[in-house]
Coordinates of C-alpha atoms and ligand atoms in Angstrom, one line a residue:
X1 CA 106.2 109.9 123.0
X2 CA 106.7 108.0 126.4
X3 CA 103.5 106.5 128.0
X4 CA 103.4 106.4 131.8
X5 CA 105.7 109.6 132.0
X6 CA 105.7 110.6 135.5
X7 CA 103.8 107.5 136.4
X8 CA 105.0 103.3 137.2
X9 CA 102.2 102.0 134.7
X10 CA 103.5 99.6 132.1
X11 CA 100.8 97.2 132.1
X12 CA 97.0 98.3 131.6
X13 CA 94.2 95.6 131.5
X14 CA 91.0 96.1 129.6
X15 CA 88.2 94.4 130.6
X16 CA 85.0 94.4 128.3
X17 CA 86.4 94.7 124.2
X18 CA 83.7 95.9 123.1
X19 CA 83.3 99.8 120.7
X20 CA 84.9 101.6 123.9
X21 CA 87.4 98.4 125.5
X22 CA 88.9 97.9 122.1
X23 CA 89.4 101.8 121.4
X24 CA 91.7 102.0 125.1
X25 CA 93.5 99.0 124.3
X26 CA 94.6 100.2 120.4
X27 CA 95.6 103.6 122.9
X28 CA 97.4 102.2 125.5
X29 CA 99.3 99.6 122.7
X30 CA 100.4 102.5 120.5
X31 CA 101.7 104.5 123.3
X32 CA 103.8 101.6 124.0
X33 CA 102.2 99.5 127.1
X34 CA 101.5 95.9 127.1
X35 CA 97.9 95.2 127.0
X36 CA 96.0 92.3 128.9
X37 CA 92.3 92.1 127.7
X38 CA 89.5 89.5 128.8
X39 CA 86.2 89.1 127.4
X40 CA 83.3 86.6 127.5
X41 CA 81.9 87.4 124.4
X42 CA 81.9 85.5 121.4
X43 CA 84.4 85.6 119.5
X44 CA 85.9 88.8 121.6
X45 CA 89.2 88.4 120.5
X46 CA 89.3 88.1 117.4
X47 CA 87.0 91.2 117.2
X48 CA 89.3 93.1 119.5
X49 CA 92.4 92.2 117.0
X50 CA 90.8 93.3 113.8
X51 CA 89.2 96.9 116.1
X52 CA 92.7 97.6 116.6
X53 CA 94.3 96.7 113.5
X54 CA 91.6 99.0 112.1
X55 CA 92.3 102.0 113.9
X56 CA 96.4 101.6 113.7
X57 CA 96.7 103.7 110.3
X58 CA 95.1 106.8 112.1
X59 CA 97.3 106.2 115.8
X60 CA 100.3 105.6 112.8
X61 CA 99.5 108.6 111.4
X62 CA 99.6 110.6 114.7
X63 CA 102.8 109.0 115.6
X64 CA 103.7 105.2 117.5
X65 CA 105.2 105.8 120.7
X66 CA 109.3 103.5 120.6
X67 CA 108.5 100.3 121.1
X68 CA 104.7 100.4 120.4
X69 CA 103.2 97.1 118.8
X70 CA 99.6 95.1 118.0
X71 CA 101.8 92.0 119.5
X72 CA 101.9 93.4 123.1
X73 CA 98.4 92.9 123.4
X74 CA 97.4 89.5 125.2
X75 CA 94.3 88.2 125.4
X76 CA 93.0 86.0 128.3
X77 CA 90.2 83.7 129.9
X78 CA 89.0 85.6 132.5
X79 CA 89.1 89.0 134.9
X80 CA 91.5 87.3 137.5
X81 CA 94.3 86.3 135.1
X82 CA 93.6 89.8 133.1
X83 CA 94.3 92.0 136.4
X84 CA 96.6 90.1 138.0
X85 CA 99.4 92.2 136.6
X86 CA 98.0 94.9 135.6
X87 CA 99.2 98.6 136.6
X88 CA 95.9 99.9 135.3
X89 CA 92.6 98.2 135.0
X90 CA 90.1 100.3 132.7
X91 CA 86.6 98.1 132.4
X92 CA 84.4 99.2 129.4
X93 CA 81.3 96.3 130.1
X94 CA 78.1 97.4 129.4
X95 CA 76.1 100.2 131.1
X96 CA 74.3 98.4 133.6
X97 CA 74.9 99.1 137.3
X98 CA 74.1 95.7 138.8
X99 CA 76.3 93.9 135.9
X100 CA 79.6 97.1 136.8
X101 CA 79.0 96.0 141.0
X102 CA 79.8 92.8 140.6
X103 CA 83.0 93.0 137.8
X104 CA 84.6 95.8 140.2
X105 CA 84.1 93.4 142.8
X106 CA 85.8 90.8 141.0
X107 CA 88.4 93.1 139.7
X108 CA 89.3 94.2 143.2
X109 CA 89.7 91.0 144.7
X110 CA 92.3 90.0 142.6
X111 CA 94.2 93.3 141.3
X112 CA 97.5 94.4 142.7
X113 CA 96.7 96.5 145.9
X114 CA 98.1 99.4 144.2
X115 CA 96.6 99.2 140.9
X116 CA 94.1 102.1 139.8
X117 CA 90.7 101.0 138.5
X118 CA 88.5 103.3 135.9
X119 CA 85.3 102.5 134.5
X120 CA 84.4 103.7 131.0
X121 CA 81.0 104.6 132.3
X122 CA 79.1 107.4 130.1
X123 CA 76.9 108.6 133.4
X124 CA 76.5 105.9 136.6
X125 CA 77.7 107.1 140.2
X126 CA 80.9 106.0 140.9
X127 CA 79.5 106.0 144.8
X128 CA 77.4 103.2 143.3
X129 CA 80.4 101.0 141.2
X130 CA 82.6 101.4 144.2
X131 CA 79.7 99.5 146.5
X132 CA 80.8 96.0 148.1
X133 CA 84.6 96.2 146.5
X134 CA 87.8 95.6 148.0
X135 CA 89.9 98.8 148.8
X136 CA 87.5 101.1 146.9
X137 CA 89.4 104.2 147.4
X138 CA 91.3 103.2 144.2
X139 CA 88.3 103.2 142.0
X140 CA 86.8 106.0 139.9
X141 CA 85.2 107.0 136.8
X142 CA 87.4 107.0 133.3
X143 CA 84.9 108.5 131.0
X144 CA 86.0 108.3 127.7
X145 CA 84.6 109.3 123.8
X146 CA 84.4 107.2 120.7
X147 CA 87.1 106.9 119.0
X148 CA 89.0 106.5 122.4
X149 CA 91.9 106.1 120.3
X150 CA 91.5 109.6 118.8
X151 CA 89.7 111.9 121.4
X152 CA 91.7 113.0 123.8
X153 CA 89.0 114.1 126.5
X154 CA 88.4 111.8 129.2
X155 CA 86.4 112.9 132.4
X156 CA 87.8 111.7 136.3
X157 CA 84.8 111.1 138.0
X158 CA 85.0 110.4 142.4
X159 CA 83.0 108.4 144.3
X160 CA 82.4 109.4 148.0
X161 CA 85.5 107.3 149.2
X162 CA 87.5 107.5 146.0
X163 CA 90.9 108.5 147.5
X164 CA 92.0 112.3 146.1
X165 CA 95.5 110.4 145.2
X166 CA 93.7 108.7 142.9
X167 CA 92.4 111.1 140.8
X168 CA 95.7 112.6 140.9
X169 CA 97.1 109.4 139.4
X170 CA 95.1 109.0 136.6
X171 CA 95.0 112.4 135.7
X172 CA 98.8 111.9 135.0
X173 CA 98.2 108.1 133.2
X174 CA 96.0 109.4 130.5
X175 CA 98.1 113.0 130.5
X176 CA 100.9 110.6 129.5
X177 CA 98.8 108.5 127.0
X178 CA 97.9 111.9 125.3
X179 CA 94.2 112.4 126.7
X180 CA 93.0 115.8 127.9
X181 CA 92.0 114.8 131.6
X182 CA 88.9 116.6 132.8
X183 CA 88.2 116.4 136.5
X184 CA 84.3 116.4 137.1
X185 CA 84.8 118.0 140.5
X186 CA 80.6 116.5 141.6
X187 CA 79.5 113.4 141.4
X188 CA 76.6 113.9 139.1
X189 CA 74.6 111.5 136.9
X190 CA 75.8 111.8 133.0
X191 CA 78.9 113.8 134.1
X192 CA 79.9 116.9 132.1
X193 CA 80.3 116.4 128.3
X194 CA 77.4 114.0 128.0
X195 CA 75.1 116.1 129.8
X196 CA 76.2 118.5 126.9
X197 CA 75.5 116.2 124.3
X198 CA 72.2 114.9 126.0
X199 CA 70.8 118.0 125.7
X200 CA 71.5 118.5 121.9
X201 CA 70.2 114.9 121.3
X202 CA 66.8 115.5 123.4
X203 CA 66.0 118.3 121.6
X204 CA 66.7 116.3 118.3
X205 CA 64.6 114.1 119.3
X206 CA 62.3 116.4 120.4
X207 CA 62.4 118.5 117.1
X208 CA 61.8 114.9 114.4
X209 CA 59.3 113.6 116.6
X210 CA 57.4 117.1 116.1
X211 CA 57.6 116.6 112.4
X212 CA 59.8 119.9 112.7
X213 CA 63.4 118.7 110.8
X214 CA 64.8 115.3 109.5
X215 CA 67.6 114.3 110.9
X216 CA 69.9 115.6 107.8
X217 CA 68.5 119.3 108.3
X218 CA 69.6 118.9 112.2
X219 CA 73.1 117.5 111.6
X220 CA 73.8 120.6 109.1
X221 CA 72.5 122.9 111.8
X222 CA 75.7 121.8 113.0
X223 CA 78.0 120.7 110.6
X224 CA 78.1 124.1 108.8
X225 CA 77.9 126.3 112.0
X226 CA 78.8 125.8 115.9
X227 CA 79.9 122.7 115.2
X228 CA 83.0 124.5 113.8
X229 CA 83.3 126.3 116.4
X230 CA 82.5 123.9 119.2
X231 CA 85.8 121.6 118.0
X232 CA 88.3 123.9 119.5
X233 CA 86.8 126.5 121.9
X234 CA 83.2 124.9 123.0
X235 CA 80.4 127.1 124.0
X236 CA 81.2 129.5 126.2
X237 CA 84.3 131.7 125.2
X238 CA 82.5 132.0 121.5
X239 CA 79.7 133.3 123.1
X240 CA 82.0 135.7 124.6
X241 CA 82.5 137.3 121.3
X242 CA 79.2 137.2 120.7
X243 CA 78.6 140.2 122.8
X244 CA 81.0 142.6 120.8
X245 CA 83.6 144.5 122.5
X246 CA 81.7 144.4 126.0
X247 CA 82.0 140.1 125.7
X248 CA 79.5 137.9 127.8
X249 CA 78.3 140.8 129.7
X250 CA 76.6 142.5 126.3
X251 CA 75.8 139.0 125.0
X252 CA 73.9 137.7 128.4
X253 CA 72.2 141.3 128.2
X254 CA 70.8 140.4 124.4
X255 CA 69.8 136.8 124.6
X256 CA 69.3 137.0 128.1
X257 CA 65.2 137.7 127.6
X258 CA 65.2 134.9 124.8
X259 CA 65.3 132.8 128.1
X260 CA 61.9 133.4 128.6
X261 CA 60.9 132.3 125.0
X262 CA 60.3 128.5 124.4
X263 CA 63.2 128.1 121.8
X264 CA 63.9 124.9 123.4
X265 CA 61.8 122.1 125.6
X266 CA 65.0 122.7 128.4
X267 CA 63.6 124.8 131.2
X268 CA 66.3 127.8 131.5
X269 CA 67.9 128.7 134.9
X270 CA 66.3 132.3 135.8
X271 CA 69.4 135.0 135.0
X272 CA 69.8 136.4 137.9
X273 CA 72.9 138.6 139.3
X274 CA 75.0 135.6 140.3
X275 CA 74.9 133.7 137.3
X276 CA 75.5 137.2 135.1
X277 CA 78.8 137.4 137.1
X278 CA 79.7 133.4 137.2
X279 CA 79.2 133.6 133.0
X280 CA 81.3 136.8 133.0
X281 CA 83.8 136.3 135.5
X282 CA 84.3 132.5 134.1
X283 CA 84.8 133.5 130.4
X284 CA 86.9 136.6 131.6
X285 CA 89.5 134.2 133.3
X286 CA 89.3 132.2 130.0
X287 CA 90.1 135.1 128.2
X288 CA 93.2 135.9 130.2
X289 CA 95.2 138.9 128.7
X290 CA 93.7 138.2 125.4
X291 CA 91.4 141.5 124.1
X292 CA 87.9 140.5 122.2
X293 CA 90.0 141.8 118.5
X294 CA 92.6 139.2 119.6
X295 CA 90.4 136.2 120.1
X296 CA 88.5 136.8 117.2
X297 CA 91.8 136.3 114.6
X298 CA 92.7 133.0 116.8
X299 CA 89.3 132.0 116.1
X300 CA 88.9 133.1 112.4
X301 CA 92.4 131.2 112.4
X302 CA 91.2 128.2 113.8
X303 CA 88.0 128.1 111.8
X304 CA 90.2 128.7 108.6
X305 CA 92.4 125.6 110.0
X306 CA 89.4 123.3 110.5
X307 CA 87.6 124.0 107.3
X308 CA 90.9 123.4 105.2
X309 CA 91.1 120.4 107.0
X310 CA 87.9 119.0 105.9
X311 CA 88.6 120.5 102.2
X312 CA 90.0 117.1 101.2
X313 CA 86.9 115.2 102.1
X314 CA 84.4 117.2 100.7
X315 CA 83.0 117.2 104.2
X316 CA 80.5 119.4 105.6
X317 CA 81.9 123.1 105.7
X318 CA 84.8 121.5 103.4
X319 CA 83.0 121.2 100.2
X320 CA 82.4 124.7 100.3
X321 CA 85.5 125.4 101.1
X322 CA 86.3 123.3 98.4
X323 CA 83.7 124.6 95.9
X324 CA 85.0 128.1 97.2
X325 CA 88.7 127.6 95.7
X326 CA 87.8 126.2 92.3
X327 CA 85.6 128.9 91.9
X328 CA 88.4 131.3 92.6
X329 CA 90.5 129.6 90.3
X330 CA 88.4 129.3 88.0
X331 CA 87.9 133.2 88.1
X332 CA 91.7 133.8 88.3
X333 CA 92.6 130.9 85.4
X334 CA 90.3 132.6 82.8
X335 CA 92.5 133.0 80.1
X336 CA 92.0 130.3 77.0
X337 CA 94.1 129.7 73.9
X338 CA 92.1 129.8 70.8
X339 CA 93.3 128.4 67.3
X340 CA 95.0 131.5 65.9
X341 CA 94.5 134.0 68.9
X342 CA 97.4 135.9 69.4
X343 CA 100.0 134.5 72.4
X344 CA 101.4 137.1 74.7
X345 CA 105.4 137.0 75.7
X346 CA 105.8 136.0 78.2
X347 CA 102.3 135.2 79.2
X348 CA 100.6 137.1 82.0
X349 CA 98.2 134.3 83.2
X350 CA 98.1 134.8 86.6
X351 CA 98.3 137.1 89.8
X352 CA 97.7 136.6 93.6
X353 CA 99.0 137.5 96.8
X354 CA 101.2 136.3 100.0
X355 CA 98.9 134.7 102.4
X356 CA 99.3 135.4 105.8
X357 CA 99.9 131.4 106.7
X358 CA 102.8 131.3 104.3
X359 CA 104.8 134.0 106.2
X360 CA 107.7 132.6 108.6
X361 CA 109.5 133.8 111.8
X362 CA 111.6 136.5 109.6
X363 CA 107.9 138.1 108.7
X364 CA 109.0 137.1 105.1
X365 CA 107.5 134.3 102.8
X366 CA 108.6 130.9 103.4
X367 CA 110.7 129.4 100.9
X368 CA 108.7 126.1 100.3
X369 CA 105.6 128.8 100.4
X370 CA 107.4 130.5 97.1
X371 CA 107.2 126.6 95.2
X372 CA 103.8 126.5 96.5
X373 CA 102.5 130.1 95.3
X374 CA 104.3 129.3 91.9
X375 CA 102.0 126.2 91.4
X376 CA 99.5 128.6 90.7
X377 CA 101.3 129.6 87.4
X378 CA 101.9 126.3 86.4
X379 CA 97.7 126.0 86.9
X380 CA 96.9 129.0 85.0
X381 CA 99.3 127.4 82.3
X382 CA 97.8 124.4 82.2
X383 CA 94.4 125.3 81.7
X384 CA 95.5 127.8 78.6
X385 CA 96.6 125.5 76.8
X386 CA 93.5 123.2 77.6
X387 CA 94.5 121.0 80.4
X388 CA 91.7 120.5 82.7
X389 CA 89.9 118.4 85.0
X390 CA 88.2 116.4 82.0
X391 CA 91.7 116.1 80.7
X392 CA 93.2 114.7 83.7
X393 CA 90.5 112.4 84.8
X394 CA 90.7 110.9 81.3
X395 CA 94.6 109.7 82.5
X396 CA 96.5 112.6 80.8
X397 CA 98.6 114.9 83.4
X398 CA 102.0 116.4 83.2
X399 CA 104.2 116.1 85.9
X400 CA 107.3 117.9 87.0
X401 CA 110.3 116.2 87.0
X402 CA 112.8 118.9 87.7
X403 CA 112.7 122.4 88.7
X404 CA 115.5 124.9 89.7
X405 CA 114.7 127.9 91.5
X406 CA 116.0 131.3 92.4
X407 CA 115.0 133.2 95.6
X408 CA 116.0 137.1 94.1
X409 CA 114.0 138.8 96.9
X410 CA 111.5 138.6 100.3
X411 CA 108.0 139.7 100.1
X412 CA 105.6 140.0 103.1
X413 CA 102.1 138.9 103.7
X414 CA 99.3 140.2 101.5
X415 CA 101.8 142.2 99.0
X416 CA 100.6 141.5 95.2
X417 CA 102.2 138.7 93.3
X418 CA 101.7 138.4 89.7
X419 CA 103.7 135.8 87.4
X420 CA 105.1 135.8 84.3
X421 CA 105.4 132.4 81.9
X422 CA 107.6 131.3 79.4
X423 CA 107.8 127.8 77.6
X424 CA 111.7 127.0 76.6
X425 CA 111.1 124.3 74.6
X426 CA 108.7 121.5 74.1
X427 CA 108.9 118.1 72.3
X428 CA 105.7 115.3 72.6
X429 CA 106.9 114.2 76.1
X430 CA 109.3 117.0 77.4
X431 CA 108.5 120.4 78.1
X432 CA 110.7 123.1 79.7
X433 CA 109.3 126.0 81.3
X434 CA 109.6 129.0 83.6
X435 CA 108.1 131.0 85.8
X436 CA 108.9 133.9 87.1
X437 CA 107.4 135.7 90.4
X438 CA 107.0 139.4 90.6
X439 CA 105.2 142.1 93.1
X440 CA 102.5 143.1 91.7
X441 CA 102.5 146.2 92.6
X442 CA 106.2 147.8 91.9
X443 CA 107.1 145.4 89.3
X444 CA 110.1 143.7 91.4
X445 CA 111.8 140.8 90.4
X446 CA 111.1 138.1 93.6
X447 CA 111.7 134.7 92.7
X448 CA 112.0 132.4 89.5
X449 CA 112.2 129.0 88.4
X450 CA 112.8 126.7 85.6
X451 CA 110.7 123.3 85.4
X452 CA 110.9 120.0 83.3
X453 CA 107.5 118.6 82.8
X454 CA 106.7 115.2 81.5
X455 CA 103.3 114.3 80.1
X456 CA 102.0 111.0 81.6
X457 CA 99.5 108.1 81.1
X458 CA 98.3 108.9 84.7
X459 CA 96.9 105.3 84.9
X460 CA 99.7 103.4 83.0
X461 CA 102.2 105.4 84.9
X462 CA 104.5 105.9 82.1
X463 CA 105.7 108.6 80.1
X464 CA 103.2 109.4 77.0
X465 CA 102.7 111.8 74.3
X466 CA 100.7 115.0 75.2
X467 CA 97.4 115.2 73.1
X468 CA 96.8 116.9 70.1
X469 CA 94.6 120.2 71.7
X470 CA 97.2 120.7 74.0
X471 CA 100.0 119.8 71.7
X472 CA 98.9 122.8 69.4
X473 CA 98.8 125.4 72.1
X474 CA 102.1 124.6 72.8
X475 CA 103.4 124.7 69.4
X476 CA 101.5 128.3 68.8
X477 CA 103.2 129.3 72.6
X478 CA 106.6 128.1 70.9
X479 CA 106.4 130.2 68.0
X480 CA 105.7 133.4 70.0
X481 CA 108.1 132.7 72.9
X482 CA 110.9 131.3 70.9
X483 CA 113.2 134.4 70.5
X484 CA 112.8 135.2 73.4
X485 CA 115.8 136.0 75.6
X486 CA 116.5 133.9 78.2
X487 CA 114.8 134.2 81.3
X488 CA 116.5 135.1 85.3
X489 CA 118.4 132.0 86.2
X490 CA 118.1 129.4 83.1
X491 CA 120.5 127.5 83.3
X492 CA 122.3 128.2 86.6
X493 CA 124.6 125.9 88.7
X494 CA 125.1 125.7 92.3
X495 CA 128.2 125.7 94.7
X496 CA 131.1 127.4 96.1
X497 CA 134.2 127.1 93.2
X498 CA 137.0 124.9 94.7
X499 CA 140.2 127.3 95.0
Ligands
NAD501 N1 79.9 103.6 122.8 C1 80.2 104.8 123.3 O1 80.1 105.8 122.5 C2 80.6 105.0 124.7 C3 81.3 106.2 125.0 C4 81.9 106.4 126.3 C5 81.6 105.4 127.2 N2 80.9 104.3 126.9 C6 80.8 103.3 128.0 O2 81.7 102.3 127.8 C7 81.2 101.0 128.3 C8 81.2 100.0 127.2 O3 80.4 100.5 126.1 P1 80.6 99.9 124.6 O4 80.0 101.0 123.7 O5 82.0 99.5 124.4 O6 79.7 98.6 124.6 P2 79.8 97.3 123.7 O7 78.5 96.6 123.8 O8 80.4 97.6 122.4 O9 80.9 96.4 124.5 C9 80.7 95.9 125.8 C10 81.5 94.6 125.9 O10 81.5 94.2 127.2 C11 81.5 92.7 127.1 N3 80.9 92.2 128.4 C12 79.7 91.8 128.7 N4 79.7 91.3 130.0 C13 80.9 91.4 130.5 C14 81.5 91.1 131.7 N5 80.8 90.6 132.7 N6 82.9 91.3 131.8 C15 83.6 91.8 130.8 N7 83.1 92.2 129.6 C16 81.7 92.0 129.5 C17 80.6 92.4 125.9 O11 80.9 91.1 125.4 C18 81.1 93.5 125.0 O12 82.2 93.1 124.2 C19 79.8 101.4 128.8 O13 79.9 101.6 130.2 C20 79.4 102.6 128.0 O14 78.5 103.4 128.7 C21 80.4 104.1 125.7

C-alpha cells in the first residue's frame, strides 16, 4: 500500500475530531501519512486517540500501509499551526454553514498556497463554503461515510470557482488512500448518495409516524432483501435483471404504471420516452459485454459471498444462512450409534459434493479444498459416536494433532463425494483415524488421510480423557474395525531416496 501514489501529499490536517474528523485521521495514519489534528472541544484529543485506537484492529485487519503508526498523529492548539504544513486539509466541523464560512476562511489564510481543502460536508453548497476565502479555487466538497475508515466512497463535490485541477487532485489523494472517488458532476444540495439515503429515511419516517411498521420491521425490509443486493451493485443494474432477458426495458414496462400508485409519499418523475432510454441506455453501458444469464451468476455469487460473510455473526441474512447449514448437517450427519447396534466397516457416514468455489485455475478441486471437504467426515464421525454441540460447549472437543494425506486423483465441481471412515486405534486421549474420499458416483479412489486426534479440556487447554458415551462408541467401532486391513496410505513417508 503506498498513500499519496501519483500525488506529493505526505501531510494531511484534520480539522474538527469529531465521529467523521477522527475516522479520516485513523485513514490517512494507517495508509502511512503524518496527521496534524486541531480541535476546540473538550477534551478532543484524547477522544481522537482512543477513536483511532478503536478502529486500528479493523484498518490492521485490512492491511497497514509500511511505515503506518497511531504516533504520526499530532495534535495541536489551533487551525493555523494545524495547516500550516499540511499537504491536505480535510475539515469535518459541524454542519452549519455560517460556522464552515468562517473555518475555511481561517484555513485559507494560513494553508500552503498549494494545499487542497475538502469539507466532510453531508449536503451544503460548496459555492457557499468557498464564499469570502483566500484562493478558493482549491476548495471543494470531500463527502465521506461513517466509518470513514472503512467505506471507501467519498463524493467530489465543485463549487462555481473550484478549479477542475482540483477535483482531479483529490480524486487521485483518496484513490491512493483506498476510497472509491465519486465525482458529483452538479452542485446540488445533499449530493448523490445521501439524497439516496434521504429518501429511504423519509419514508421511514413517514411509514412509523403512520403507525404502519416499527423501526425493526423496516430495517429487515432491508437487512434480508435489497440491502444484499444494494452492498455491491446498488439499484439500478439489479433492476436490470429484474426485467428478464429484455433487462430495464421489460422491467420499466412492468413497474412503470406502479408510478402512478401512491406506494411511496416521493412524487415520481412522469416516464416518459427520454427517461425510458436514459434508464436503458445507462444500465446497458453498465452491463458492458455481460449477457442478463451472466450477471445473474456474478450476482448469485456475490450474494452467496456476502451472506457467508455475515454467517459468523449471526447477522441478518447470516443467521439463516447459518441456521441453513446446521440444518443440512444435521440432515446429512443423521446416523447415531446405539448401545449394541451393529457398526458398519468402514463406516459410510457421510456424502457430499465439490462445490463450485473450491475449484482452482486447473478446473480441478483445490488441494486445501480436499482437507476442508474431508472435515465433513470427521463431523459425521463425531456426532456417531455422540460428540455434539452439548458436548463441546460443556469443554470436551477433540482436536487434530496430525494428519497425513494422499491426493490419488482430481475431481471437478459438483461430482458426488462420499467418504469412508475407519478408526485405527484409540486409547482415553489418542485416537487414530482415517478417512478416505471417493466419487460418489463411479466408486473412485480420490484422496485419503490419516489423523491423530486428541481429546481436550477445551477450557483447561490440556489434554483429557474422552467421556464415557463417547468412550463406548469408540470401543464398539474398535471391535468392528479392528481386522480390518489397512487403509490407502497408512503409514506413508515422504521424499525423494538419496542415491
Ligand atoms: N456523522 C456522519 O455520519 C457524517 C457522515 C458524512 C459527513 N458528515 C459531516 O462531517 C462533519 C462532521 O460531522 P461529525 O458527525 O463528525 O460531527 P461531530 O459532532 O461528531 O464532530 C464535530 C467536531 O467539530 C468540532 N468543532 C466544533 N467547532 C469547531 C471549529 N470551529 N473548528 C474545528 N472543529 C470544531 C467539535 O468539537 C466536534 O469534535 C459535518 O459536516 C457532517 O455533516 C457526517
Amino acid at each position: 500500500m503506498t498513500a499519496g501514489k501519483g500525488t506529493s501529499i505526505k501531510t494531511v490536517a484534520i480539522i474538527g475530531t469529531g465521529v467523521i474528523g477522527a475516522g479520516w485521521a485513523a485513514r490517512c495514519l494507517a495508509w502511512g501519512l503524518d496527521v496534524v489534528a486541531s480541535d476546540p472541544g473538550k477534551d478532543a484529543e484524547r477522544k481522537l486517540r482512543a477513536a483511532v485506537a478503536n478502529a486500528w484492529p479493523a484498518l490492521a485487519r485490512l492491511g497497514l500501509a509500511n511505515g503506518a503508526s497511531m504516533d504520526r498523529l499530532r495534535f495541536v492548539g489551533s487551525v493555523a499551526e494545524a495547516v500550516r504544513q499540511a499537504d491536505f486539509v480535510q475539515e469535518s466541523a459541524p454542519e452549519r454553514i455560517e460556522l464552515k464560512q468562517k473555518l475555511h476562511q481561517e484555513i485559507t489564510r494560513h494553508a500552503k498556497p498549494d494545499a487542497l481543502i475538502a469539507s466532510s460536508s453531508s449536503g451544503l453548497l460548496p459555492t457557499e463554503i468557498q464564499d469570502g476565502t483566500t484562493n478558493p479555487g482549491r476548495i471543494l466538497i470531500g463527502h465521506p461515510f461513517n466509518p470513514v475508515y472503512l467505506l471507501p466512497l467519498v463524493e467530489l463535490v465543485g463549487g462555481k470557482q473550484t478549479a477542475p485541477e482540483t477535483i482531479e487532485r483529490a480524486r487521485a489523494f483518496y484513490a491512493s488512500i483506498g476510497m472509491h472517488p465519486l465525482h458529483v458532476r452538479n452542485e446540488i444540495e445533499g449530493y448523490l448518495s445521501d439524497r439516496l439515503q434521504e429518501a429511504v429515511w423519509r419514508e421511514i419516517l413517514h411509514l412509523v409516524n403512520d403507525g404502519v411498521a416499527t423501526t425493526r420491521e423496516l430495517d429487515e425490509a432491508i437487512a434480508f432483501g435489497p440491502g444484499l443486493r444494494w452492498a455491491f451493485w446498488g439499484t439500478n443494474l439489479i433492476f436490470h435483471l429484474a426485467g428478464g432477458d429484455d433487462g430495464m426495458r421489460h422491467m420499466l414496462h412492468q413497474f412503470g404504471p406502479a408510478l402512478k400508485l401512491p406506494w411511496t409519499k416521493l412524487v415520481a418523475p412522469e416516464l416518459n420516452d427520454t427517461l425510458i432510454d436514459r434508464m436503458v441506455e445507462g444500465t446497458q453501458e453498465q452491463a458492458g459485454n455481460r449477457t442478463i444469464k451472466e450477471l445473474e451468476r456474478q450476482r448469485d455469487d456475490a450474494l452467496i459471498a456476502v451472506m457467508q460473510a455475515l454467517k459468523p455473526f449471526g447477522i441478518g441474512a447470516g443467521r439463516i444462512a447459518a441456521e441453513y447449514e446446521t440444518r443440512m448437517l444435521g440432515q446429512r450427519h443423521a446416523q447415531r450409534w446405539t448401545p449394541g447396534s451393529k457398526v458398519p466397516a468402514p463406516l459410510e457416514l457421510s456424502s457430499g459434493y465439490v462445490k463450485p468455489d473450491w475449484i482452482d485455475y486447473n478446473g480441478h478441486m483445490t488441494e486445501g479444498a480436499y482437507v476442508m471437504a474431508i472435515g465433513d467426515a470427521s463431523d459425521a464421525l463425531f456426532r456417531y459416536i455422540g460428540i455434539d454441540e452439548a458436548y463441546r460447549a460443556a469443554g470436551h472437543a477433540y482436536y487434530t494433532v496430525e494428519s497425513h494425506a494422499t491426493y490419488v486423483k482430481e475431481v471437478g465441481a459438483m461430482e458426488p463425494l462420499t467418504y469412508r471412515t475407519q478408526i485405527l486405534g484409540f486409547d482415553d486421549k489418542r485416537l487414530h483415524i482415517h478417512h478416505a474420499m471417493h466419487h460418489g458416483k463411479t466408486g473412485e479412489l480420490l484422496f485419503t488421510v490419516d489423523q491423530m486426534l486428541l481429546h481436550v479440556d477445551s477450557k483447561a487447554a490440556k489434554a483429557a480423557p474422552v467421556l464415557p458415551g463417547p468412550k463406548a462408541a469408540l470401543a464398539a467401532i474398535w471391535a468392528a474395525h479392528r481386522n480390518l486391513p489397512a487403509p490407502h496410505g497408512v503409514s506413508r513417508a515422504i521424499g525423494v531416496p538419496a542415491k
